[in-house]
């Protein structure tokens, strides 16, 4: 249940990031609202899988950079995970398009803040 809740939280955070940064982050392939919700759900699922599988490996390999930047490198890693998600969905007719690295950093910042805030507010999402 916790993974499903995390996917829903990430989906909302991704949607908010695409609304706030609409020049650099777009959801493509949706003609209607219901299609957009479904596509955001799939993007959030892929983002969750990327964060569960790839992110721990990248974090371990970049421990010196985390130490050197006092943890600020987390934002770069989150941006890279968002770019990887966009790259994976780029092989389909739907997905997430990001215009560049700095748009990914902005999106990662918004997604991190929203995910953190919603995880605090919703019981059972931090387990």
PDB file of N, CA and C in Angstrom, residues 30-123:
ATOM      1  N   UNK A  30      -1.474  13.363 -24.416  1.00  0.00           N
ATOM      2  CA  UNK A  30      -2.796  13.376 -23.798  1.00  0.00           C
ATOM      3  C   UNK A  30      -3.709  14.340 -24.543  1.00  0.00           C
ATOM      4  N   UNK A  31      -4.865  13.832 -24.972  1.00  0.00           N
ATOM      5  CA  UNK A  31      -5.850  14.676 -25.636  1.00  0.00           C
ATOM      6  C   UNK A  31      -6.959  15.110 -24.690  1.00  0.00           C
ATOM      7  N   UNK A  32      -7.210  14.322 -23.663  1.00  0.00           N
ATOM      8  CA  UNK A  32      -8.273  14.649 -22.711  1.00  0.00           C
ATOM      9  C   UNK A  32      -7.715  14.604 -21.291  1.00  0.00           C
ATOM     10  N   UNK A  33      -8.531  15.066 -20.359  1.00  0.00           N
ATOM     11  CA  UNK A  33      -8.106  15.082 -18.960  1.00  0.00           C
ATOM     12  C   UNK A  33      -7.903  13.670 -18.428  1.00  0.00           C
ATOM     13  N   UNK A  34      -8.783  12.758 -18.784  1.00  0.00           N
ATOM     14  CA  UNK A  34      -8.642  11.385 -18.291  1.00  0.00           C
ATOM     15  C   UNK A  34      -7.373  10.731 -18.839  1.00  0.00           C
ATOM     16  N   UNK A  35      -7.038  11.014 -20.097  1.00  0.00           N
ATOM     17  CA  UNK A  35      -5.787  10.488 -20.652  1.00  0.00           C
ATOM     18  C   UNK A  35      -4.585  11.091 -19.941  1.00  0.00           C
ATOM     19  N   UNK A  36      -4.669  12.372 -19.612  1.00  0.00           N
ATOM     20  CA  UNK A  36      -3.559  13.032 -18.921  1.00  0.00           C
ATOM     21  C   UNK A  36      -3.347  12.429 -17.534  1.00  0.00           C
ATOM     22  N   UNK A  37      -4.444  12.159 -16.831  1.00  0.00           N
ATOM     23  CA  UNK A  37      -4.338  11.536 -15.505  1.00  0.00           C
ATOM     24  C   UNK A  37      -3.701  10.154 -15.617  1.00  0.00           C
ATOM     25  N   UNK A  38      -4.115   9.385 -16.607  1.00  0.00           N
ATOM     26  CA  UNK A  38      -3.554   8.050 -16.819  1.00  0.00           C
ATOM     27  C   UNK A  38      -2.065   8.121 -17.167  1.00  0.00           C
ATOM     28  N   UNK A  39      -1.697   9.053 -18.032  1.00  0.00           N
ATOM     29  CA  UNK A  39      -0.291   9.210 -18.420  1.00  0.00           C
ATOM     30  C   UNK A  39       0.546   9.648 -17.230  1.00  0.00           C
ATOM     31  N   UNK A  40       0.031  10.579 -16.427  1.00  0.00           N
ATOM     32  CA  UNK A  40       0.766  11.012 -15.232  1.00  0.00           C
ATOM     33  C   UNK A  40       0.936   9.842 -14.271  1.00  0.00           C
ATOM     34  N   UNK A  41      -0.079   8.981 -14.165  1.00  0.00           N
ATOM     35  CA  UNK A  41       0.043   7.790 -13.325  1.00  0.00           C
ATOM     36  C   UNK A  41       1.147   6.860 -13.804  1.00  0.00           C
ATOM     37  N   UNK A  42       1.228   6.647 -15.117  1.00  0.00           N
ATOM     38  CA  UNK A  42       2.299   5.806 -15.664  1.00  0.00           C
ATOM     39  C   UNK A  42       3.672   6.453 -15.474  1.00  0.00           C
ATOM     40  N   UNK A  43       3.751   7.764 -15.672  1.00  0.00           N
ATOM     41  CA  UNK A  43       5.021   8.467 -15.453  1.00  0.00           C
ATOM     42  C   UNK A  43       5.441   8.344 -13.995  1.00  0.00           C
ATOM     43  N   UNK A  44       4.488   8.516 -13.076  1.00  0.00           N
ATOM     44  CA  UNK A  44       4.798   8.394 -11.650  1.00  0.00           C
ATOM     45  C   UNK A  44       5.246   6.980 -11.305  1.00  0.00           C
ATOM     46  N   UNK A  45       4.630   5.972 -11.932  1.00  0.00           N
ATOM     47  CA  UNK A  45       5.038   4.585 -11.705  1.00  0.00           C
ATOM     48  C   UNK A  45       6.465   4.353 -12.190  1.00  0.00           C
ATOM     49  N   UNK A  46       6.774   4.831 -13.386  1.00  0.00           N
ATOM     50  CA  UNK A  46       8.137   4.692 -13.916  1.00  0.00           C
ATOM     51  C   UNK A  46       9.125   5.456 -13.044  1.00  0.00           C
ATOM     52  N   UNK A  47       8.746   6.660 -12.615  1.00  0.00           N
ATOM     53  CA  UNK A  47       9.601   7.463 -11.737  1.00  0.00           C
ATOM     54  C   UNK A  47       9.855   6.732 -10.418  1.00  0.00           C
ATOM     55  N   UNK A  48       8.825   6.085  -9.880  1.00  0.00           N
ATOM     56  CA  UNK A  48       8.987   5.318  -8.644  1.00  0.00           C
ATOM     57  C   UNK A  48       9.908   4.126  -8.821  1.00  0.00           C
ATOM     58  N   UNK A  49       9.794   3.436  -9.942  1.00  0.00           N
ATOM     59  CA  UNK A  49      10.675   2.296 -10.212  1.00  0.00           C
ATOM     60  C   UNK A  49      12.114   2.762 -10.402  1.00  0.00           C
ATOM     61  N   UNK A  50      12.297   3.861 -11.135  1.00  0.00           N
ATOM     62  CA  UNK A  50      13.644   4.421 -11.326  1.00  0.00           C
ATOM     63  C   UNK A  50      14.242   4.808  -9.975  1.00  0.00           C
ATOM     64  N   UNK A  51      13.441   5.446  -9.121  1.00  0.00           N
ATOM     65  CA  UNK A  51      13.938   5.840  -7.800  1.00  0.00           C
ATOM     66  C   UNK A  51      14.237   4.636  -6.915  1.00  0.00           C
ATOM     67  N   UNK A  52      13.506   3.548  -7.092  1.00  0.00           N
ATOM     68  CA  UNK A  52      13.731   2.362  -6.268  1.00  0.00           C
ATOM     69  C   UNK A  52      14.917   1.534  -6.745  1.00  0.00           C
ATOM     70  N   UNK A  53      15.189   1.535  -8.050  1.00  0.00           N
ATOM     71  CA  UNK A  53      16.227   0.660  -8.601  1.00  0.00           C
ATOM     72  C   UNK A  53      17.528   1.407  -8.881  1.00  0.00           C
ATOM     73  N   UNK A  54      17.447   2.506  -9.603  1.00  0.00           N
ATOM     74  CA  UNK A  54      18.655   3.193 -10.075  1.00  0.00           C
ATOM     75  C   UNK A  54      19.212   4.167  -9.039  1.00  0.00           C
ATOM     76  N   UNK A  55      18.331   4.893  -8.367  1.00  0.00           N
ATOM     77  CA  UNK A  55      18.785   5.948  -7.458  1.00  0.00           C
ATOM     78  C   UNK A  55      19.716   5.450  -6.345  1.00  0.00           C
ATOM     79  N   UNK A  56      19.429   4.312  -5.691  1.00  0.00           N
ATOM     80  CA  UNK A  56      20.367   3.855  -4.650  1.00  0.00           C
ATOM     81  C   UNK A  56      21.775   3.579  -5.183  1.00  0.00           C
ATOM     82  N   UNK A  57      21.866   3.070  -6.397  1.00  0.00           N
ATOM     83  CA  UNK A  57      23.180   2.802  -6.995  1.00  0.00           C
ATOM     84  C   UNK A  57      23.921   4.108  -7.244  1.00  0.00           C
ATOM     85  N   UNK A  58      23.213   5.091  -7.797  1.00  0.00           N
ATOM     86  CA  UNK A  58      23.827   6.398  -8.059  1.00  0.00           C
ATOM     87  C   UNK A  58      24.230   7.064  -6.750  1.00  0.00           C
ATOM     88  N   UNK A  59      23.413   6.934  -5.720  1.00  0.00           N
ATOM     89  CA  UNK A  59      23.739   7.540  -4.430  1.00  0.00           C
ATOM     90  C   UNK A  59      25.005   6.931  -3.833  1.00  0.00           C
ATOM     91  N   UNK A  60      25.139   5.632  -3.920  1.00  0.00           N
ATOM     92  CA  UNK A  60      26.333   4.981  -3.370  1.00  0.00           C
ATOM     93  C   UNK A  60      27.578   5.405  -4.139  1.00  0.00           C
ATOM     94  N   UNK A  61      27.469   5.460  -5.467  1.00  0.00           N
ATOM     95  CA  UNK A  61      28.625   5.841  -6.275  1.00  0.00           C
ATOM     96  C   UNK A  61      29.016   7.309  -6.104  1.00  0.00           C
ATOM     97  N   UNK A  62      28.082   8.136  -5.665  1.00  0.00           N
ATOM     98  CA  UNK A  62      28.372   9.566  -5.550  1.00  0.00           C
ATOM     99  C   UNK A  62      28.477  10.045  -4.105  1.00  0.00           C
ATOM    100  N   UNK A  63      28.775   9.154  -3.184  1.00  0.00           N
ATOM    101  CA  UNK A  63      28.928   9.541  -1.779  1.00  0.00           C
ATOM    102  C   UNK A  63      29.942  10.674  -1.593  1.00  0.00           C
ATOM    103  N   UNK A  64      31.095  10.648  -2.263  1.00  0.00           N
ATOM    104  CA  UNK A  64      32.026  11.779  -2.085  1.00  0.00           C
ATOM    105  C   UNK A  64      31.421  13.131  -2.486  1.00  0.00           C
ATOM    106  N   UNK A  65      30.598  13.146  -3.518  1.00  0.00           N
ATOM    107  CA  UNK A  65      29.963  14.401  -3.936  1.00  0.00           C
ATOM    108  C   UNK A  65      28.903  14.853  -2.937  1.00  0.00           C
ATOM    109  N   UNK A  66      28.201  13.903  -2.330  1.00  0.00           N
ATOM    110  CA  UNK A  66      27.254  14.256  -1.276  1.00  0.00           C
ATOM    111  C   UNK A  66      27.990  14.910  -0.111  1.00  0.00           C
ATOM    112  N   UNK A  67      29.117  14.333   0.268  1.00  0.00           N
ATOM    113  CA  UNK A  67      29.897  14.874   1.381  1.00  0.00           C
ATOM    114  C   UNK A  67      30.468  16.239   1.026  1.00  0.00           C
ATOM    115  N   UNK A  68      31.020  16.358  -0.171  1.00  0.00           N
ATOM    116  CA  UNK A  68      31.638  17.611  -0.608  1.00  0.00           C
ATOM    117  C   UNK A  68      30.629  18.757  -0.675  1.00  0.00           C
ATOM    118  N   UNK A  69      29.410  18.472  -1.103  1.00  0.00           N
ATOM    119  CA  UNK A  69      28.395  19.524  -1.249  1.00  0.00           C
ATOM    120  C   UNK A  69      27.443  19.593  -0.060  1.00  0.00           C
ATOM    121  N   UNK A  70      27.730  18.856   0.989  1.00  0.00           N
ATOM    122  CA  UNK A  70      26.897  18.821   2.196  1.00  0.00           C
ATOM    123  C   UNK A  70      25.447  18.435   1.880  1.00  0.00           C
ATOM    124  N   UNK A  71      25.280  17.516   0.961  1.00  0.00           N
ATOM    125  CA  UNK A  71      23.965  16.986   0.626  1.00  0.00           C
ATOM    126  C   UNK A  71      23.251  17.675  -0.517  1.00  0.00           C
ATOM    127  N   UNK A  72      23.775  18.782  -1.011  1.00  0.00           N
ATOM    128  CA  UNK A  72      23.107  19.486  -2.107  1.00  0.00           C
ATOM    129  C   UNK A  72      23.135  18.698  -3.412  1.00  0.00           C
ATOM    130  N   UNK A  73      24.029  17.732  -3.511  1.00  0.00           N
ATOM    131  CA  UNK A  73      24.092  16.903  -4.710  1.00  0.00           C
ATOM    132  C   UNK A  73      22.831  16.055  -4.866  1.00  0.00           C
ATOM    133  N   UNK A  74      22.057  15.931  -3.791  1.00  0.00           N
ATOM    134  CA  UNK A  74      20.786  15.211  -3.853  1.00  0.00           C
ATOM    135  C   UNK A  74      19.884  15.790  -4.939  1.00  0.00           C
ATOM    136  N   UNK A  75      19.884  17.107  -5.060  1.00  0.00           N
ATOM    137  CA  UNK A  75      19.057  17.758  -6.073  1.00  0.00           C
ATOM    138  C   UNK A  75      19.499  17.374  -7.483  1.00  0.00           C
ATOM    139  N   UNK A  76      20.800  17.254  -7.692  1.00  0.00           N
ATOM    140  CA  UNK A  76      21.322  16.847  -9.000  1.00  0.00           C
ATOM    141  C   UNK A  76      20.925  15.401  -9.296  1.00  0.00           C
ATOM    142  N   UNK A  77      21.032  14.532  -8.304  1.00  0.00           N
ATOM    143  CA  UNK A  77      20.648  13.128  -8.490  1.00  0.00           C
ATOM    144  C   UNK A  77      19.152  13.026  -8.793  1.00  0.00           C
ATOM    145  N   UNK A  78      18.333  13.798  -8.081  1.00  0.00           N
ATOM    146  CA  UNK A  78      16.894  13.786  -8.354  1.00  0.00           C
ATOM    147  C   UNK A  78      16.597  14.289  -9.762  1.00  0.00           C
ATOM    148  N   UNK A  79      17.332  15.305 -10.209  1.00  0.00           N
ATOM    149  CA  UNK A  79      17.157  15.804 -11.579  1.00  0.00           C
ATOM    150  C   UNK A  79      17.552  14.737 -12.594  1.00  0.00           C
ATOM    151  N   UNK A  80      18.621  14.008 -12.315  1.00  0.00           N
ATOM    152  CA  UNK A  80      19.044  12.936 -13.218  1.00  0.00           C
ATOM    153  C   UNK A  80      18.009  11.811 -13.273  1.00  0.00           C
ATOM    154  N   UNK A  81      17.380  11.499 -12.135  1.00  0.00           N
ATOM    155  CA  UNK A  81      16.330  10.477 -12.125  1.00  0.00           C
ATOM    156  C   UNK A  81      15.111  10.945 -12.925  1.00  0.00           C
ATOM    157  N   UNK A  82      14.807  12.241 -12.849  1.00  0.00           N
ATOM    158  CA  UNK A  82      13.702  12.790 -13.635  1.00  0.00           C
ATOM    159  C   UNK A  82      14.030  12.760 -15.126  1.00  0.00           C
ATOM    160  N   UNK A  83      15.272  13.091 -15.471  1.00  0.00           N
ATOM    161  CA  UNK A  83      15.702  13.011 -16.872  1.00  0.00           C
ATOM    162  C   UNK A  83      15.677  11.568 -17.384  1.00  0.00           C
ATOM    163  N   UNK A  84      16.070  10.618 -16.540  1.00  0.00           N
ATOM    164  CA  UNK A  84      16.023   9.211 -16.928  1.00  0.00           C
ATOM    165  C   UNK A  84      14.579   8.761 -17.163  1.00  0.00           C
ATOM    166  N   UNK A  85      13.676   9.221 -16.313  1.00  0.00           N
ATOM    167  CA  UNK A  85      12.260   8.911 -16.500  1.00  0.00           C
ATOM    168  C   UNK A  85      11.745   9.485 -17.816  1.00  0.00           C
ATOM    169  N   UNK A  86      12.129  10.720 -18.118  1.00  0.00           N
ATOM    170  CA  UNK A  86      11.721  11.341 -19.390  1.00  0.00           C
ATOM    171  C   UNK A  86      12.320  10.587 -20.572  1.00  0.00           C
ATOM    172  N   UNK A  87      13.553  10.126 -20.430  1.00  0.00           N
ATOM    173  CA  UNK A  87      14.201   9.373 -21.504  1.00  0.00           C
ATOM    174  C   UNK A  87      13.476   8.045 -21.750  1.00  0.00           C
ATOM    175  N   UNK A  88      13.108   7.363 -20.662  1.00  0.00           N
ATOM    176  CA  UNK A  88      12.403   6.083 -20.790  1.00  0.00           C
ATOM    177  C   UNK A  88      11.042   6.290 -21.452  1.00  0.00           C
ATOM    178  N   UNK A  89      10.306   7.309 -21.025  1.00  0.00           N
ATOM    179  CA  UNK A  89       8.988   7.548 -21.625  1.00  0.00           C
ATOM    180  C   UNK A  89       9.101   8.133 -23.029  1.00  0.00           C
ATOM    181  N   UNK A  90      10.276   8.573 -23.410  1.00  0.00           N
ATOM    182  CA  UNK A  90      10.487   9.087 -24.761  1.00  0.00           C
ATOM    183  C   UNK A  90      10.384   8.018 -25.832  1.00  0.00           C
ATOM    184  N   UNK A  91      10.456   6.756 -25.445  1.00  0.00           N
ATOM    185  CA  UNK A  91      10.321   5.654 -26.399  1.00  0.00           C
ATOM    186  C   UNK A  91       8.864   5.330 -26.714  1.00  0.00           C
ATOM    187  N   UNK A  92       7.944   6.042 -26.074  1.00  0.00           N
ATOM    188  CA  UNK A  92       6.518   5.825 -26.304  1.00  0.00           C
ATOM    189  C   UNK A  92       5.917   7.065 -26.968  1.00  0.00           C
ATOM    190  N   UNK A  93       4.646   6.995 -27.275  1.00  0.00           N
ATOM    191  CA  UNK A  93       3.950   8.153 -27.845  1.00  0.00           C
ATOM    192  C   UNK A  93       3.452   9.104 -26.767  1.00  0.00           C
ATOM    193  N   UNK A  94       3.607   8.743 -25.525  1.00  0.00           N
ATOM    194  CA  UNK A  94       3.171   9.558 -24.401  1.00  0.00           C
ATOM    195  C   UNK A  94       4.339   9.710 -23.440  1.00  0.00           C
ATOM    196  N   UNK A  95       4.225  10.608 -22.499  1.00  0.00           N
ATOM    197  CA  UNK A  95       5.258  10.694 -21.480  1.00  0.00           C
ATOM    198  C   UNK A  95       5.602  12.099 -21.064  1.00  0.00           C
ATOM    199  N   UNK A  96       6.796  12.217 -20.535  1.00  0.00           N
ATOM    200  CA  UNK A  96       7.301  13.467 -19.984  1.00  0.00           C
ATOM    201  C   UNK A  96       8.407  13.981 -20.887  1.00  0.00           C
ATOM    202  N   UNK A  97       8.315  15.239 -21.260  1.00  0.00           N
ATOM    203  CA  UNK A  97       9.379  15.878 -22.036  1.00  0.00           C
ATOM    204  C   UNK A  97       9.999  16.978 -21.197  1.00  0.00           C
ATOM    205  N   UNK A  98      11.334  16.989 -21.139  1.00  0.00           N
ATOM    206  CA  UNK A  98      12.074  18.001 -20.392  1.00  0.00           C
ATOM    207  C   UNK A  98      13.014  18.688 -21.368  1.00  0.00           C
ATOM    208  N   UNK A  99      13.003  20.014 -21.363  1.00  0.00           N
ATOM    209  CA  UNK A  99      13.770  20.797 -22.335  1.00  0.00           C
ATOM    210  C   UNK A  99      15.269  20.821 -22.056  1.00  0.00           C
ATOM    211  N   UNK A 100      15.689  20.597 -20.842  1.00  0.00           N
ATOM    212  CA  UNK A 100      17.115  20.629 -20.537  1.00  0.00           C
ATOM    213  C   UNK A 100      17.379  20.308 -19.078  1.00  0.00           C
ATOM    214  N   UNK A 101      18.667  20.287 -18.738  1.00  0.00           N
ATOM    215  CA  UNK A 101      19.068  19.899 -17.384  1.00  0.00           C
ATOM    216  C   UNK A 101      18.517  20.847 -16.327  1.00  0.00           C
ATOM    217  N   UNK A 102      18.561  22.152 -16.568  1.00  0.00           N
ATOM    218  CA  UNK A 102      18.120  23.100 -15.542  1.00  0.00           C
ATOM    219  C   UNK A 102      16.614  23.044 -15.331  1.00  0.00           C
ATOM    220  N   UNK A 103      15.865  22.721 -16.372  1.00  0.00           N
ATOM    221  CA  UNK A 103      14.437  22.489 -16.189  1.00  0.00           C
ATOM    222  C   UNK A 103      14.223  21.249 -15.321  1.00  0.00           C
ATOM    223  N   UNK A 104      15.073  20.247 -15.498  1.00  0.00           N
ATOM    224  CA  UNK A 104      14.985  19.035 -14.674  1.00  0.00           C
ATOM    225  C   UNK A 104      15.316  19.344 -13.221  1.00  0.00           C
ATOM    226  N   UNK A 105      16.292  20.221 -12.993  1.00  0.00           N
ATOM    227  CA  UNK A 105      16.630  20.612 -11.618  1.00  0.00           C
ATOM    228  C   UNK A 105      15.444  21.325 -10.974  1.00  0.00           C
ATOM    229  N   UNK A 106      14.826  22.246 -11.711  1.00  0.00           N
ATOM    230  CA  UNK A 106      13.647  22.937 -11.186  1.00  0.00           C
ATOM    231  C   UNK A 106      12.509  21.972 -10.906  1.00  0.00           C
ATOM    232  N   UNK A 107      12.275  21.052 -11.823  1.00  0.00           N
ATOM    233  CA  UNK A 107      11.238  20.047 -11.616  1.00  0.00           C
ATOM    234  C   UNK A 107      11.540  19.143 -10.435  1.00  0.00           C
ATOM    235  N   UNK A 108      12.794  18.751 -10.298  1.00  0.00           N
ATOM    236  CA  UNK A 108      13.193  17.899  -9.172  1.00  0.00           C
ATOM    237  C   UNK A 108      13.008  18.624  -7.848  1.00  0.00           C
ATOM    238  N   UNK A 109      13.293  19.920  -7.829  1.00  0.00           N
ATOM    239  CA  UNK A 109      13.105  20.707  -6.608  1.00  0.00           C
ATOM    240  C   UNK A 109      11.627  20.747  -6.222  1.00  0.00           C
ATOM    241  N   UNK A 110      10.766  21.014  -7.184  1.00  0.00           N
ATOM    242  CA  UNK A 110       9.326  21.059  -6.907  1.00  0.00           C
ATOM    243  C   UNK A 110       8.819  19.689  -6.474  1.00  0.00           C
ATOM    244  N   UNK A 111       9.220  18.647  -7.187  1.00  0.00           N
ATOM    245  CA  UNK A 111       8.772  17.294  -6.852  1.00  0.00           C
ATOM    246  C   UNK A 111       9.251  16.896  -5.457  1.00  0.00           C
ATOM    247  N   UNK A 112      10.481  17.239  -5.108  1.00  0.00           N
ATOM    248  CA  UNK A 112      11.013  16.905  -3.784  1.00  0.00           C
ATOM    249  C   UNK A 112      10.244  17.613  -2.679  1.00  0.00           C
ATOM    250  N   UNK A 113       9.979  18.900  -2.865  1.00  0.00           N
ATOM    251  CA  UNK A 113       9.266  19.670  -1.838  1.00  0.00           C
ATOM    252  C   UNK A 113       7.838  19.162  -1.673  1.00  0.00           C
ATOM    253  N   UNK A 114       7.138  18.969  -2.775  1.00  0.00           N
ATOM    254  CA  UNK A 114       5.743  18.507  -2.712  1.00  0.00           C
ATOM    255  C   UNK A 114       5.671  17.092  -2.144  1.00  0.00           C
ATOM    256  N   UNK A 115       6.551  16.214  -2.575  1.00  0.00           N
ATOM    257  CA  UNK A 115       6.553  14.839  -2.059  1.00  0.00           C
ATOM    258  C   UNK A 115       6.841  14.812  -0.567  1.00  0.00           C
ATOM    259  N   UNK A 116       7.792  15.625  -0.126  1.00  0.00           N
ATOM    260  CA  UNK A 116       8.119  15.687   1.300  1.00  0.00           C
ATOM    261  C   UNK A 116       6.925  16.198   2.104  1.00  0.00           C
ATOM    262  N   UNK A 117       6.303  17.286   1.626  1.00  0.00           N
ATOM    263  CA  UNK A 117       5.171  17.870   2.353  1.00  0.00           C
ATOM    264  C   UNK A 117       3.990  16.904   2.419  1.00  0.00           C
ATOM    265  N   UNK A 118       3.662  16.265   1.310  1.00  0.00           N
ATOM    266  CA  UNK A 118       2.537  15.328   1.310  1.00  0.00           C
ATOM    267  C   UNK A 118       2.844  14.073   2.122  1.00  0.00           C
ATOM    268  N   UNK A 119       4.095  13.654   2.149  1.00  0.00           N
ATOM    269  CA  UNK A 119       4.467  12.482   2.946  1.00  0.00           C
ATOM    270  C   UNK A 119       4.307  12.755   4.434  1.00  0.00           C
ATOM    271  N   UNK A 120       4.532  13.996   4.826  1.00  0.00           N
ATOM    272  CA  UNK A 120       4.340  14.361   6.233  1.00  0.00           C
ATOM    273  C   UNK A 120       2.848  14.411   6.566  1.00  0.00           C
ATOM    274  N   UNK A 121       2.060  14.959   5.648  1.00  0.00           N
ATOM    275  CA  UNK A 121       0.632  15.148   5.904  1.00  0.00           C
ATOM    276  C   UNK A 121      -0.173  13.857   5.845  1.00  0.00           C
ATOM    277  N   UNK A 122       0.213  12.925   4.977  1.00  0.00           N
ATOM    278  CA  UNK A 122      -0.553  11.694   4.809  1.00  0.00           C
ATOM    279  C   UNK A 122       0.013  10.583   5.691  1.00  0.00           C
ATOM    280  N   UNK A 123      -0.814  10.020   6.560  1.00  0.00           N
ATOM    281  CA  UNK A 123      -0.322   8.934   7.413  1.00  0.00           C
ATOM    282  C   UNK A 123      -0.061   7.671   6.605  1.00  0.00           C
TER     283      UNK A 123
END
